[in-house]
Amino acid sequence: MQLVFQAVLVLSLVVLLNATRKSPSVNLRQRTRPKGKTVRLLLDPPVLPHITSVSASNIANMSLSPWKYRHSFEASRLPMWISHAECLTSGCLSLQGLGEDAALMAKPIVHQVLVLHRVQRQRPNKKSGKKTKKRYDFRLGTEEVAVGCTCVRPIVLPQEISVGRT
């Protein structure tokens, strides 16, 4: 799933860079939207077996801290769809298959991803009655995405004991 996000972001940035490369000075009043173009994506052959052989849902179900994916959608964000992992248990499953092990905790693994947010430009009101086109800018941002769950030991803080105080 992470490779898909990276590929989408790389392709988006390549398209934006390609559009700006054609004209060295970018005029924001011109139409800067890239025209439709097919780009061939070549994947490194040693990586292909790993992508096709084990799906993300199989890994999630085989884990000692299983998770499921929740999909979030924002129309003004690129990518519009992002999948977030949610841990299914608070503890970790025991190796013997006897339920949860209370000595361990299931915690999400968080990864920070780059996203583009589409923001409408602020335009002054014109009284001429002409219909104006909405114009947008893209703002680069980051989001924390849970990509899976792992088992960790709980944090134990020592407690001070006061002796002999009355």
Coordinates of N, CA and C in Angstrom, one line a residue:
M1 N 0.8 -1.2 0.0 CA 0.0 0.0 0.0 C 0.9 1.3 0.0
Q2 N 2.0 1.2 0.7 CA 2.9 2.3 0.8 C 3.5 2.6 -0.5
L3 N 3.8 1.5 -1.3 CA 4.4 1.7 -2.6 C 3.4 2.4 -3.5
V4 N 2.2 2.1 -3.4 CA 1.1 2.8 -4.2 C 1.1 4.3 -3.9
F5 N 1.1 4.6 -2.6 CA 1.1 6.1 -2.3 C 2.3 6.8 -2.8
Q6 N 3.5 6.1 -2.7 CA 4.7 6.8 -3.2 C 4.7 6.9 -4.7
A7 N 4.2 5.9 -5.4 CA 4.1 6.0 -6.9 C 3.1 7.1 -7.3
V8 N 2.0 7.2 -6.6 CA 1.1 8.3 -7.0 C 1.7 9.7 -6.7
L9 N 2.4 9.8 -5.6 CA 3.0 11.1 -5.3 C 4.1 11.4 -6.3
V10 N 4.9 10.4 -6.6 CA 6.0 10.6 -7.6 C 5.4 11.0 -9.0
L11 N 4.4 10.3 -9.4 CA 3.8 10.6 -10.7 C 3.2 12.0 -10.7
S12 N 2.6 12.4 -9.6 CA 2.0 13.8 -9.5 C 3.1 14.8 -9.6
L13 N 4.2 14.6 -8.9 CA 5.3 15.6 -9.0 C 5.9 15.6 -10.3
V14 N 6.1 14.4 -11.0 CA 6.7 14.4 -12.3 C 5.8 15.2 -13.3
V15 N 4.5 15.0 -13.2 CA 3.6 15.8 -14.1 C 3.7 17.3 -13.9
L16 N 3.7 17.7 -12.6 CA 3.9 19.1 -12.3 C 5.2 19.7 -12.7
L17 N 6.3 18.9 -12.5 CA 7.6 19.4 -13.0 C 7.7 19.4 -14.5
N18 N 7.1 18.5 -15.2 CA 7.1 18.4 -16.6 C 6.3 19.6 -17.2
A19 N 5.2 20.0 -16.5 CA 4.4 21.2 -17.0 C 5.2 22.5 -16.8
T20 N 6.0 22.6 -15.7 CA 6.7 23.8 -15.5 C 8.0 23.8 -16.4
R21 N 8.5 22.7 -16.8 CA 9.7 22.6 -17.6 C 9.5 23.2 -19.0
K22 N 8.3 23.0 -19.5 CA 8.0 23.5 -20.9 C 8.1 25.0 -21.0
S23 N 7.7 25.7 -20.0 CA 7.9 27.2 -20.0 C 8.6 27.6 -18.7
P24 N 9.9 28.1 -18.9 CA 10.7 28.4 -17.7 C 10.0 29.4 -16.8
S25 N 9.3 30.4 -17.3 CA 8.6 31.3 -16.4 C 7.1 30.9 -16.3
V26 N 6.6 30.6 -15.2 CA 5.3 30.1 -15.0 C 4.4 31.3 -14.8
N27 N 3.4 31.5 -15.6 CA 2.4 32.5 -15.5 C 1.2 31.9 -14.9
L28 N 0.8 32.4 -13.7 CA -0.3 31.8 -13.0 C -1.6 32.1 -13.7
R29 N -1.7 33.1 -14.5 CA -2.9 33.4 -15.2 C -3.2 32.4 -16.4
Q30 N -2.1 31.8 -16.8 CA -2.3 30.8 -17.9 C -2.8 29.5 -17.4
R31 N -3.3 28.7 -18.2 CA -3.8 27.4 -17.8 C -2.6 26.5 -17.5
T32 N -2.4 26.2 -16.3 CA -1.2 25.4 -15.9 C -1.6 23.9 -15.7
R33 N -2.8 23.5 -16.0 CA -3.2 22.1 -15.8 C -2.5 21.3 -16.9
P34 N -1.8 20.2 -16.5 CA -1.2 19.4 -17.5 C -2.2 18.7 -18.4
K35 N -1.9 18.6 -19.6 CA -2.8 17.9 -20.6 C -2.6 16.4 -20.3
G36 N -3.6 15.6 -20.7 CA -3.5 14.2 -20.5 C -2.3 13.5 -21.3
K37 N -1.6 12.8 -20.5 CA -0.4 12.1 -21.1 C -0.2 10.8 -20.4
T38 N 0.1 9.8 -21.2 CA 0.3 8.5 -20.7 C 1.8 8.3 -20.4
V39 N 2.1 7.9 -19.2 CA 3.5 7.7 -18.8 C 3.7 6.2 -18.4
R40 N 4.7 5.7 -18.9 CA 5.0 4.2 -18.6 C 5.7 4.1 -17.3
L41 N 5.2 3.3 -16.4 CA 5.8 3.1 -15.1 C 6.6 1.8 -15.1
L42 N 7.9 1.8 -14.9 CA 8.7 0.7 -14.8 C 9.1 0.4 -13.4
L43 N 8.7 -0.8 -12.9 CA 9.1 -1.2 -11.6 C 10.3 -2.1 -11.6
D44 N 11.1 -2.0 -10.6 CA 12.4 -2.8 -10.5 C 12.0 -4.2 -10.4
P45 N 12.5 -5.1 -11.3 CA 12.1 -6.5 -11.3 C 12.3 -7.3 -9.9
P46 N 13.4 -7.0 -9.1 CA 13.4 -7.7 -7.9 C 12.3 -7.4 -6.9
V47 N 11.6 -6.2 -7.1 CA 10.6 -5.8 -6.2 C 9.2 -6.5 -6.6
L48 N 9.0 -6.8 -7.8 CA 7.8 -7.3 -8.3 C 7.3 -8.5 -7.6
P49 N 8.1 -9.6 -7.3 CA 7.5 -10.7 -6.6 C 7.0 -10.4 -5.2
H50 N 7.6 -9.4 -4.5 CA 7.1 -9.0 -3.2 C 5.8 -8.3 -3.3
I51 N 5.6 -7.5 -4.3 CA 4.3 -6.8 -4.5 C 3.2 -7.8 -4.8
T52 N 3.4 -8.7 -5.6 CA 2.3 -9.6 -6.1 C 2.1 -10.8 -5.2
S53 N 3.1 -11.3 -4.4 CA 3.0 -12.5 -3.7 C 2.2 -12.3 -2.4
V54 N 2.5 -11.3 -1.6 CA 1.9 -11.1 -0.3 C 1.1 -9.8 -0.3
S55 N -0.2 -9.9 -0.1 CA -1.0 -8.7 -0.1 C -1.0 -8.1 1.3
A56 N -1.4 -6.9 1.4 CA -1.4 -6.2 2.7 C -2.4 -6.8 3.7
S57 N -3.6 -7.3 3.1 CA -4.5 -7.9 4.0 C -4.0 -9.2 4.6
N58 N -3.2 -10.0 3.8 CA -2.7 -11.2 4.3 C -1.7 -11.0 5.5
I59 N -0.8 -9.9 5.3 CA 0.1 -9.6 6.4 C -0.6 -9.1 7.6
A60 N -1.7 -8.4 7.4 CA -2.5 -7.9 8.6 C -3.1 -9.0 9.3
N61 N -3.6 -10.1 8.6 CA -4.2 -11.2 9.3 C -3.2 -12.2 9.9
M62 N -1.9 -12.2 9.4 CA -0.9 -13.1 10.0 C -0.2 -12.5 11.1
S63 N -0.3 -11.2 11.4 CA 0.4 -10.5 12.4 C -0.1 -10.9 13.8
L64 N 0.8 -10.8 14.8 CA 0.5 -11.0 16.2 C -0.3 -9.8 16.7
S65 N -0.3 -8.7 16.0 CA -1.1 -7.5 16.3 C -1.9 -7.2 15.0
P66 N -3.0 -7.9 14.7 CA -3.7 -7.8 13.5 C -4.4 -6.4 13.4
W67 N -4.6 -6.0 12.1 CA -5.2 -4.7 11.9 C -6.1 -4.8 10.7
K68 N -7.0 -3.8 10.5 CA -7.8 -3.6 9.3 C -7.6 -2.2 8.8
Y69 N -8.0 -2.0 7.5 CA -7.8 -0.7 6.9 C -9.1 0.1 6.9
R70 N -9.0 1.4 7.2 CA -10.1 2.3 7.1 C -9.7 3.3 6.0
H71 N -10.6 3.5 5.1 CA -10.2 4.4 4.0 C -10.8 5.8 4.2
S72 N -10.0 6.8 4.1 CA -10.5 8.2 4.2 C -10.4 8.9 2.8
F73 N -11.4 9.7 2.6 CA -11.5 10.4 1.3 C -11.6 11.9 1.6
E74 N -10.9 12.7 0.8 CA -10.9 14.1 0.8 C -10.8 14.6 -0.7
A75 N -11.9 15.2 -1.2 CA -11.9 15.6 -2.6 C -10.8 16.6 -2.9
S76 N -10.4 17.4 -1.9 CA -9.4 18.5 -2.2 C -8.0 18.1 -1.9
R77 N -7.8 16.8 -1.7 CA -6.5 16.3 -1.3 C -6.0 15.3 -2.4
L78 N -4.7 15.4 -2.7 CA -4.0 14.4 -3.6 C -3.0 13.6 -2.8
P79 N -3.1 12.4 -2.6 CA -4.2 11.5 -3.2 C -5.5 11.7 -2.4
M80 N -6.6 11.5 -3.1 CA -7.9 11.7 -2.5 C -8.2 10.6 -1.5
W81 N -7.8 9.3 -1.8 CA -8.1 8.2 -0.9 C -6.8 7.8 -0.2
I82 N -6.8 7.7 1.1 CA -5.7 7.2 1.9 C -6.2 6.1 2.9
S83 N -5.5 5.0 2.9 CA -5.9 3.9 3.8 C -5.1 4.0 5.1
H84 N -5.9 4.0 6.3 CA -5.3 4.0 7.6 C -5.5 2.7 8.3
A85 N -4.4 2.2 8.9 CA -4.5 0.9 9.6 C -5.1 1.2 11.0
E86 N -6.0 0.3 11.5 CA -6.6 0.3 12.8 C -6.3 -1.0 13.5
C87 N -5.7 -1.0 14.6 CA -5.4 -2.2 15.4 C -6.7 -2.9 15.8
L88 N -6.8 -4.2 15.6 CA -8.0 -4.9 16.0 C -8.0 -5.4 17.5
T89 N -6.8 -5.4 18.1 CA -6.7 -5.8 19.5 C -5.9 -4.8 20.3
S90 N -6.2 -4.8 21.6 CA -5.4 -3.9 22.4 C -4.1 -4.6 22.9
G91 N -4.1 -5.9 23.0 CA -2.9 -6.7 23.3 C -2.5 -7.4 22.0
C92 N -1.5 -8.3 22.2 CA -1.0 -9.0 21.0 C -1.4 -10.5 21.2
L93 N -1.6 -11.1 20.1 CA -2.0 -12.5 20.1 C -0.8 -13.4 20.5
S94 N -1.1 -14.4 21.3 CA 0.0 -15.3 21.8 C 0.4 -16.2 20.7
L95 N 1.6 -16.7 20.7 CA 2.2 -17.6 19.7 C 1.5 -18.9 19.7
Q96 N 1.0 -19.3 20.9 CA 0.3 -20.6 21.1 C -1.2 -20.6 20.6
G97 N -1.7 -19.4 20.2 CA -3.0 -19.3 19.8 C -4.0 -19.3 20.9
L98 N -3.6 -18.9 22.1 CA -4.5 -18.9 23.3 C -5.1 -17.6 23.6
G99 N -5.4 -16.7 22.6 CA -5.9 -15.4 22.9 C -4.9 -14.3 23.0
E100 N -5.2 -13.3 23.7 CA -4.3 -12.1 23.8 C -3.3 -12.3 24.9
D101 N -2.1 -11.8 24.7 CA -1.0 -11.7 25.7 C -1.1 -10.4 26.3
A102 N -1.4 -10.3 27.6 CA -1.6 -9.0 28.3 C -0.3 -8.3 28.6
A103 N 0.8 -9.0 28.4 CA 2.1 -8.4 28.7 C 2.6 -7.6 27.5
L104 N 2.0 -7.6 26.4 CA 2.3 -6.8 25.2 C 1.1 -6.0 24.8
M105 N 1.5 -4.9 24.1 CA 0.4 -4.0 23.6 C 0.5 -3.9 22.1
A106 N -0.6 -3.8 21.4 CA -0.6 -3.5 20.0 C -0.7 -2.0 19.7
K107 N 0.3 -1.5 19.0 CA 0.4 -0.1 18.7 C 0.5 0.1 17.2
P108 N -0.1 1.2 16.7 CA 0.0 1.5 15.2 C 1.4 1.9 14.8
I109 N 1.8 1.6 13.6 CA 3.1 2.1 13.0 C 2.7 3.2 12.2
V110 N 3.3 4.4 12.5 CA 2.9 5.6 11.8 C 4.0 6.1 10.8
H111 N 3.5 6.5 9.6 CA 4.4 7.0 8.6 C 3.9 8.4 8.1
Q112 N 4.8 9.3 7.9 CA 4.4 10.6 7.5 C 4.5 10.7 6.0
V113 N 3.4 11.0 5.3 CA 3.3 11.1 3.8 C 3.1 12.5 3.4
L114 N 3.6 12.8 2.2 CA 3.3 14.1 1.5 C 2.0 14.1 0.8
V115 N 1.3 15.1 0.9 CA 0.0 15.3 0.2 C -0.1 16.7 -0.3
L116 N -0.9 16.8 -1.4 CA -1.2 18.1 -1.9 C -2.7 18.5 -1.6
H117 N -2.9 19.7 -1.1 CA -4.2 20.2 -0.8 C -4.6 21.2 -1.8
R118 N -5.8 21.1 -2.4 CA -6.3 22.1 -3.4 C -7.0 23.2 -2.6
V119 N -6.5 24.4 -2.7 CA -7.1 25.5 -2.0 C -7.5 26.6 -3.0
Q120 N -8.8 27.0 -2.8 CA -9.3 28.1 -3.7 C -8.6 29.4 -3.4
R121 N -8.3 30.1 -4.5 CA -7.6 31.4 -4.4 C -8.7 32.4 -3.9
Q122 N -8.2 33.3 -3.1 CA -9.1 34.4 -2.6 C -9.1 35.5 -3.7
R123 N -10.3 35.8 -4.2 CA -10.5 36.8 -5.3 C -11.4 37.9 -4.8
P124 N -11.0 39.2 -5.1 CA -11.9 40.3 -4.8 C -13.2 40.2 -5.5
N125 N -14.3 40.7 -4.9 CA -15.6 40.7 -5.5 C -15.6 41.7 -6.6
K126 N -16.1 41.3 -7.8 CA -16.2 42.2 -8.9 C -17.7 42.5 -9.1
K127 N -18.1 43.8 -9.3 CA -19.5 44.1 -9.4 C -20.0 44.1 -10.8
S128 N -19.1 43.7 -11.8 CA -19.5 43.8 -13.2 C -20.5 42.7 -13.6
G129 N -20.8 41.8 -12.7 CA -21.8 40.7 -13.0 C -21.2 39.6 -13.9
K130 N -20.0 39.7 -14.3 CA -19.4 38.6 -15.0 C -19.2 37.4 -14.2
K131 N -19.4 36.2 -14.7 CA -19.1 35.0 -14.0 C -17.6 34.7 -14.1
T132 N -17.0 34.6 -12.9 CA -15.5 34.4 -12.8 C -15.3 32.9 -12.6
K133 N -14.2 32.4 -13.2 CA -13.8 31.0 -12.9 C -13.2 30.9 -11.6
K134 N -13.4 29.8 -10.9 CA -12.8 29.5 -9.7 C -11.3 29.1 -10.0
R135 N -10.4 29.6 -9.2 CA -9.0 29.3 -9.4 C -8.5 28.6 -8.2
Y136 N -7.6 27.7 -8.3 CA -7.1 26.9 -7.2 C -5.5 26.9 -7.2
D137 N -5.0 26.8 -6.0 CA -3.6 26.6 -5.8 C -3.4 25.3 -5.1
F138 N -2.2 24.7 -5.1 CA -2.0 23.4 -4.4 C -1.0 23.7 -3.3
R139 N -1.3 23.3 -2.1 CA -0.4 23.5 -0.9 C 0.1 22.2 -0.5
L140 N 1.4 22.1 -0.4 CA 2.1 20.9 0.0 C 2.0 20.7 1.5
G141 N 1.6 19.5 1.9 CA 1.4 19.3 3.4 C 1.8 17.8 3.7
T142 N 1.7 17.5 5.0 CA 2.0 16.1 5.4 C 0.9 15.6 6.2
E143 N 0.7 14.3 6.2 CA -0.3 13.6 7.1 C 0.4 12.4 7.7
E144 N 0.0 12.1 8.9 CA 0.5 10.9 9.5 C -0.5 9.8 9.2
V145 N 0.0 8.7 8.7 CA -0.8 7.6 8.3 C -0.3 6.3 9.0
A146 N -1.3 5.7 9.7 CA -0.9 4.4 10.3 C -0.9 3.3 9.2
V147 N 0.2 2.7 9.0 CA 0.4 1.7 8.0 C 0.3 0.2 8.4
G148 N 0.3 0.0 9.7 CA 0.2 -1.3 10.3 C 0.2 -1.3 11.8
C149 N 0.3 -2.4 12.4 CA 0.4 -2.5 13.9 C 1.5 -3.4 14.3
T150 N 2.1 -3.1 15.4 CA 3.2 -4.0 15.9 C 3.0 -4.2 17.4
C151 N 3.7 -5.2 18.0 CA 3.6 -5.5 19.4 C 4.8 -4.7 20.1
V152 N 4.4 -4.1 21.2 CA 5.4 -3.4 22.1 C 5.2 -3.8 23.5
R153 N 6.3 -3.6 24.3 CA 6.1 -3.8 25.7 C 5.5 -2.5 26.3
P154 N 4.7 -2.6 27.3 CA 4.1 -1.4 27.9 C 5.1 -0.6 28.7
I155 N 4.9 0.7 28.7 CA 5.8 1.5 29.5 C 5.4 1.4 31.0
V156 N 6.4 1.1 31.8 CA 6.1 1.0 33.2 C 6.9 2.1 33.9
L157 N 6.3 3.0 34.6 CA 6.9 4.0 35.4 C 7.0 3.6 36.8
P158 N 8.3 3.7 37.4 CA 8.4 3.3 38.8 C 7.7 4.3 39.7
Q159 N 7.1 3.9 40.8 CA 6.3 4.7 41.7 C 7.2 4.9 43.0
E160 N 7.2 6.2 43.4 CA 8.0 6.4 44.7 C 7.1 6.1 45.8
I161 N 7.7 5.4 46.8 CA 7.0 5.0 48.0 C 7.5 5.8 49.2
S162 N 6.6 6.5 49.8 CA 7.1 7.3 51.0 C 6.9 6.5 52.3
V163 N 8.0 6.3 53.0 CA 8.0 5.5 54.2 C 8.0 6.3 55.4
G164 N 7.2 6.1 56.4 CA 7.3 6.7 57.7 C 6.8 8.1 57.8
R165 N 6.0 8.6 56.8 CA 5.4 9.9 56.9 C 4.1 9.9 57.6
T166 N 3.9 10.8 58.6 CA 2.6 10.8 59.3 C 2.2 12.3 59.5

